[in-house]
Amino acid sequence: TVFNASGAEYTRKEVPLQVVPSSSLLKLDSPLTSFIDMQTMLFEEEKTAYNQA
């Protein structure tokens, strides 16, 4: 759960959590690719949350 400050109030936001096996996140041939994939996934989650707000 994330709390956003808007003025003097806090609003509760539910944040979906996606659990995947670590082997699908780690690409041993290129660790940088795994990092880029994670950043892309986080960006998409933030964009979805922003569009829903």
mmCIF file of N, CA and C in Angstrom:
data_model
loop_
_atom_site.group_PDB
_atom_site.id
_atom_site.type_symbol
_atom_site.label_atom_id
_atom_site.label_comp_id
_atom_site.label_asym_id
_atom_site.label_seq_id
_atom_site.Cartn_x
_atom_site.Cartn_y
_atom_site.Cartn_z
ATOM 1 N N THR A 1 0.849 -1.184 0.000
ATOM 2 C CA THR A 1 0.000 0.000 0.000
ATOM 3 C C THR A 1 0.883 1.231 0.000
ATOM 4 N N VAL A 2 0.507 2.200 -0.781
ATOM 5 C CA VAL A 2 1.244 3.459 -0.874
ATOM 6 C C VAL A 2 0.318 4.576 -0.434
ATOM 7 N N PHE A 3 0.828 5.502 0.363
ATOM 8 C CA PHE A 3 0.039 6.641 0.790
ATOM 9 C C PHE A 3 0.508 7.877 0.050
ATOM 10 N N ASN A 4 -0.408 8.539 -0.634
ATOM 11 C CA ASN A 4 -0.099 9.770 -1.361
ATOM 12 C C ASN A 4 -0.566 10.961 -0.548
ATOM 13 N N ALA A 5 0.292 11.990 -0.436
ATOM 14 C CA ALA A 5 -0.094 13.203 0.277
ATOM 15 C C ALA A 5 -0.741 14.158 -0.713
ATOM 16 N N SER A 6 -1.967 14.563 -0.418
ATOM 17 C CA SER A 6 -2.632 15.572 -1.236
ATOM 18 C C SER A 6 -3.150 16.628 -0.271
ATOM 19 N N GLY A 7 -2.437 17.731 -0.150
ATOM 20 C CA GLY A 7 -2.781 18.722 0.855
ATOM 21 C C GLY A 7 -2.440 18.164 2.218
ATOM 22 N N ALA A 8 -3.421 18.174 3.128
ATOM 23 C CA ALA A 8 -3.197 17.660 4.474
ATOM 24 C C ALA A 8 -3.750 16.250 4.627
ATOM 25 N N GLU A 9 -4.225 15.662 3.553
ATOM 26 C CA GLU A 9 -4.846 14.346 3.629
ATOM 27 C C GLU A 9 -3.963 13.281 2.991
ATOM 28 N N TYR A 10 -4.206 12.056 3.407
ATOM 29 C CA TYR A 10 -3.554 10.909 2.795
ATOM 30 C C TYR A 10 -4.633 10.043 2.170
ATOM 31 N N THR A 11 -4.341 9.538 0.997
ATOM 32 C CA THR A 11 -5.264 8.611 0.353
ATOM 33 C C THR A 11 -4.564 7.274 0.180
ATOM 34 N N ARG A 12 -5.296 6.229 0.434
ATOM 35 C CA ARG A 12 -4.723 4.887 0.331
ATOM 36 C C ARG A 12 -4.847 4.395 -1.102
ATOM 37 N N LYS A 13 -3.755 3.859 -1.641
ATOM 38 C CA LYS A 13 -3.748 3.305 -2.998
ATOM 39 C C LYS A 13 -3.289 1.861 -2.917
ATOM 40 N N GLU A 14 -4.043 0.997 -3.542
ATOM 41 C CA GLU A 14 -3.647 -0.402 -3.647
ATOM 42 C C GLU A 14 -2.711 -0.545 -4.842
ATOM 43 N N VAL A 15 -1.589 -1.194 -4.614
ATOM 44 C CA VAL A 15 -0.596 -1.385 -5.666
ATOM 45 C C VAL A 15 -0.491 -2.880 -5.943
ATOM 46 N N PRO A 16 -0.821 -3.306 -7.165
ATOM 47 C CA PRO A 16 -0.727 -4.741 -7.465
ATOM 48 C C PRO A 16 0.732 -5.205 -7.460
ATOM 49 N N LEU A 17 0.941 -6.394 -6.972
ATOM 50 C CA LEU A 17 2.279 -6.965 -6.893
ATOM 51 C C LEU A 17 2.317 -8.210 -7.762
ATOM 52 N N GLN A 18 3.303 -8.258 -8.632
ATOM 53 C CA GLN A 18 3.445 -9.399 -9.528
ATOM 54 C C GLN A 18 4.642 -10.222 -9.065
ATOM 55 N N VAL A 19 4.410 -11.478 -8.717
ATOM 56 C CA VAL A 19 5.469 -12.362 -8.249
ATOM 57 C C VAL A 19 5.797 -13.334 -9.375
ATOM 58 N N VAL A 20 7.055 -13.335 -9.786
ATOM 59 C CA VAL A 20 7.494 -14.232 -10.852
ATOM 60 C C VAL A 20 8.739 -14.975 -10.383
ATOM 61 N N PRO A 21 8.988 -16.147 -10.912
ATOM 62 C CA PRO A 21 10.200 -16.884 -10.538
ATOM 63 C C PRO A 21 11.450 -16.074 -10.870
ATOM 64 N N SER A 22 12.440 -16.152 -10.013
ATOM 65 C CA SER A 22 13.656 -15.367 -10.232
ATOM 66 C C SER A 22 14.376 -15.773 -11.513
ATOM 67 N N SER A 23 14.221 -17.012 -11.927
ATOM 68 C CA SER A 23 14.901 -17.440 -13.152
ATOM 69 C C SER A 23 14.384 -16.699 -14.379
ATOM 70 N N SER A 24 13.122 -16.224 -14.320
ATOM 71 C CA SER A 24 12.595 -15.486 -15.470
ATOM 72 C C SER A 24 13.095 -14.045 -15.482
ATOM 73 N N LEU A 25 13.582 -13.549 -14.335
ATOM 74 C CA LEU A 25 14.111 -12.181 -14.277
ATOM 75 C C LEU A 25 15.603 -12.125 -14.572
ATOM 76 N N LEU A 26 16.301 -13.198 -14.246
ATOM 77 C CA LEU A 26 17.756 -13.191 -14.400
ATOM 78 C C LEU A 26 18.160 -13.798 -15.732
ATOM 79 N N LYS A 27 18.865 -13.016 -16.492
ATOM 80 C CA LYS A 27 19.420 -13.524 -17.747
ATOM 81 C C LYS A 27 20.934 -13.482 -17.579
ATOM 82 N N LEU A 28 21.492 -14.634 -17.302
ATOM 83 C CA LEU A 28 22.901 -14.685 -16.945
ATOM 84 C C LEU A 28 23.820 -14.281 -18.084
ATOM 85 N N ASP A 29 23.341 -14.372 -19.319
ATOM 86 C CA ASP A 29 24.188 -13.973 -20.435
ATOM 87 C C ASP A 29 24.386 -12.459 -20.456
ATOM 88 N N SER A 30 23.419 -11.717 -19.923
ATOM 89 C CA SER A 30 23.537 -10.262 -19.909
ATOM 90 C C SER A 30 22.785 -9.684 -18.713
ATOM 91 N N PRO A 31 23.479 -9.483 -17.580
ATOM 92 C CA PRO A 31 22.822 -8.912 -16.403
ATOM 93 C C PRO A 31 22.225 -7.534 -16.677
ATOM 94 N N LEU A 32 22.819 -6.779 -17.583
ATOM 95 C CA LEU A 32 22.297 -5.456 -17.902
ATOM 96 C C LEU A 32 20.913 -5.567 -18.538
ATOM 97 N N THR A 33 20.692 -6.589 -19.336
ATOM 98 C CA THR A 33 19.380 -6.803 -19.945
ATOM 99 C C THR A 33 18.329 -7.047 -18.866
ATOM 100 N N SER A 34 18.679 -7.817 -17.834
ATOM 101 C CA SER A 34 17.749 -8.054 -16.731
ATOM 102 C C SER A 34 17.389 -6.748 -16.044
ATOM 103 N N PHE A 35 18.373 -5.889 -15.833
ATOM 104 C CA PHE A 35 18.132 -4.597 -15.192
ATOM 105 C C PHE A 35 17.222 -3.731 -16.060
ATOM 106 N N ILE A 36 17.469 -3.705 -17.352
ATOM 107 C CA ILE A 36 16.643 -2.906 -18.270
ATOM 108 C C ILE A 36 15.213 -3.440 -18.288
ATOM 109 N N ASP A 37 15.063 -4.761 -18.307
ATOM 110 C CA ASP A 37 13.726 -5.356 -18.283
ATOM 111 C C ASP A 37 12.978 -4.968 -17.007
ATOM 112 N N MET A 38 13.685 -4.967 -15.869
ATOM 113 C CA MET A 38 13.054 -4.596 -14.615
ATOM 114 C C MET A 38 12.620 -3.128 -14.637
ATOM 115 N N GLN A 39 13.465 -2.248 -15.164
ATOM 116 C CA GLN A 39 13.117 -0.835 -15.267
ATOM 117 C C GLN A 39 11.901 -0.646 -16.171
ATOM 118 N N THR A 40 11.841 -1.387 -17.254
ATOM 119 C CA THR A 40 10.696 -1.299 -18.167
ATOM 120 C C THR A 40 9.419 -1.752 -17.469
ATOM 121 N N MET A 41 9.498 -2.839 -16.712
ATOM 122 C CA MET A 41 8.344 -3.350 -15.988
ATOM 123 C C MET A 41 7.862 -2.328 -14.950
ATOM 124 N N LEU A 42 8.790 -1.727 -14.211
ATOM 125 C CA LEU A 42 8.419 -0.720 -13.216
ATOM 126 C C LEU A 42 7.797 0.502 -13.874
ATOM 127 N N PHE A 43 8.344 0.915 -15.014
ATOM 128 C CA PHE A 43 7.783 2.067 -15.731
ATOM 129 C C PHE A 43 6.350 1.788 -16.162
ATOM 130 N N GLU A 44 6.106 0.592 -16.688
ATOM 131 C CA GLU A 44 4.758 0.235 -17.129
ATOM 132 C C GLU A 44 3.780 0.224 -15.953
ATOM 133 N N GLU A 45 4.229 -0.277 -14.794
ATOM 134 C CA GLU A 45 3.372 -0.288 -13.612
ATOM 135 C C GLU A 45 3.045 1.133 -13.166
ATOM 136 N N GLU A 46 4.048 2.018 -13.164
ATOM 137 C CA GLU A 46 3.819 3.410 -12.767
ATOM 138 C C GLU A 46 2.896 4.116 -13.753
ATOM 139 N N LYS A 47 3.077 3.846 -15.048
ATOM 140 C CA LYS A 47 2.236 4.470 -16.066
ATOM 141 C C LYS A 47 0.786 4.014 -15.908
ATOM 142 N N THR A 48 0.581 2.731 -15.636
ATOM 143 C CA THR A 48 -0.767 2.212 -15.429
ATOM 144 C C THR A 48 -1.411 2.856 -14.207
ATOM 145 N N ALA A 49 -0.657 2.964 -13.113
ATOM 146 C CA ALA A 49 -1.191 3.591 -11.899
ATOM 147 C C ALA A 49 -1.521 5.054 -12.147
ATOM 148 N N TYR A 50 -0.688 5.746 -12.894
ATOM 149 C CA TYR A 50 -0.936 7.159 -13.203
ATOM 150 C C TYR A 50 -2.202 7.316 -14.039
ATOM 151 N N ASN A 51 -2.376 6.455 -15.030
ATOM 152 C CA ASN A 51 -3.555 6.532 -15.896
ATOM 153 C C ASN A 51 -4.838 6.191 -15.148
ATOM 154 N N GLN A 52 -4.742 5.366 -14.118
ATOM 155 C CA GLN A 52 -5.921 5.008 -13.333
ATOM 156 C C GLN A 52 -6.283 6.090 -12.323
ATOM 157 N N ALA A 53 -5.326 6.941 -11.978
ATOM 158 C CA ALA A 53 -5.572 7.987 -10.956
ATOM 159 C C ALA A 53 -6.407 9.121 -11.505
#
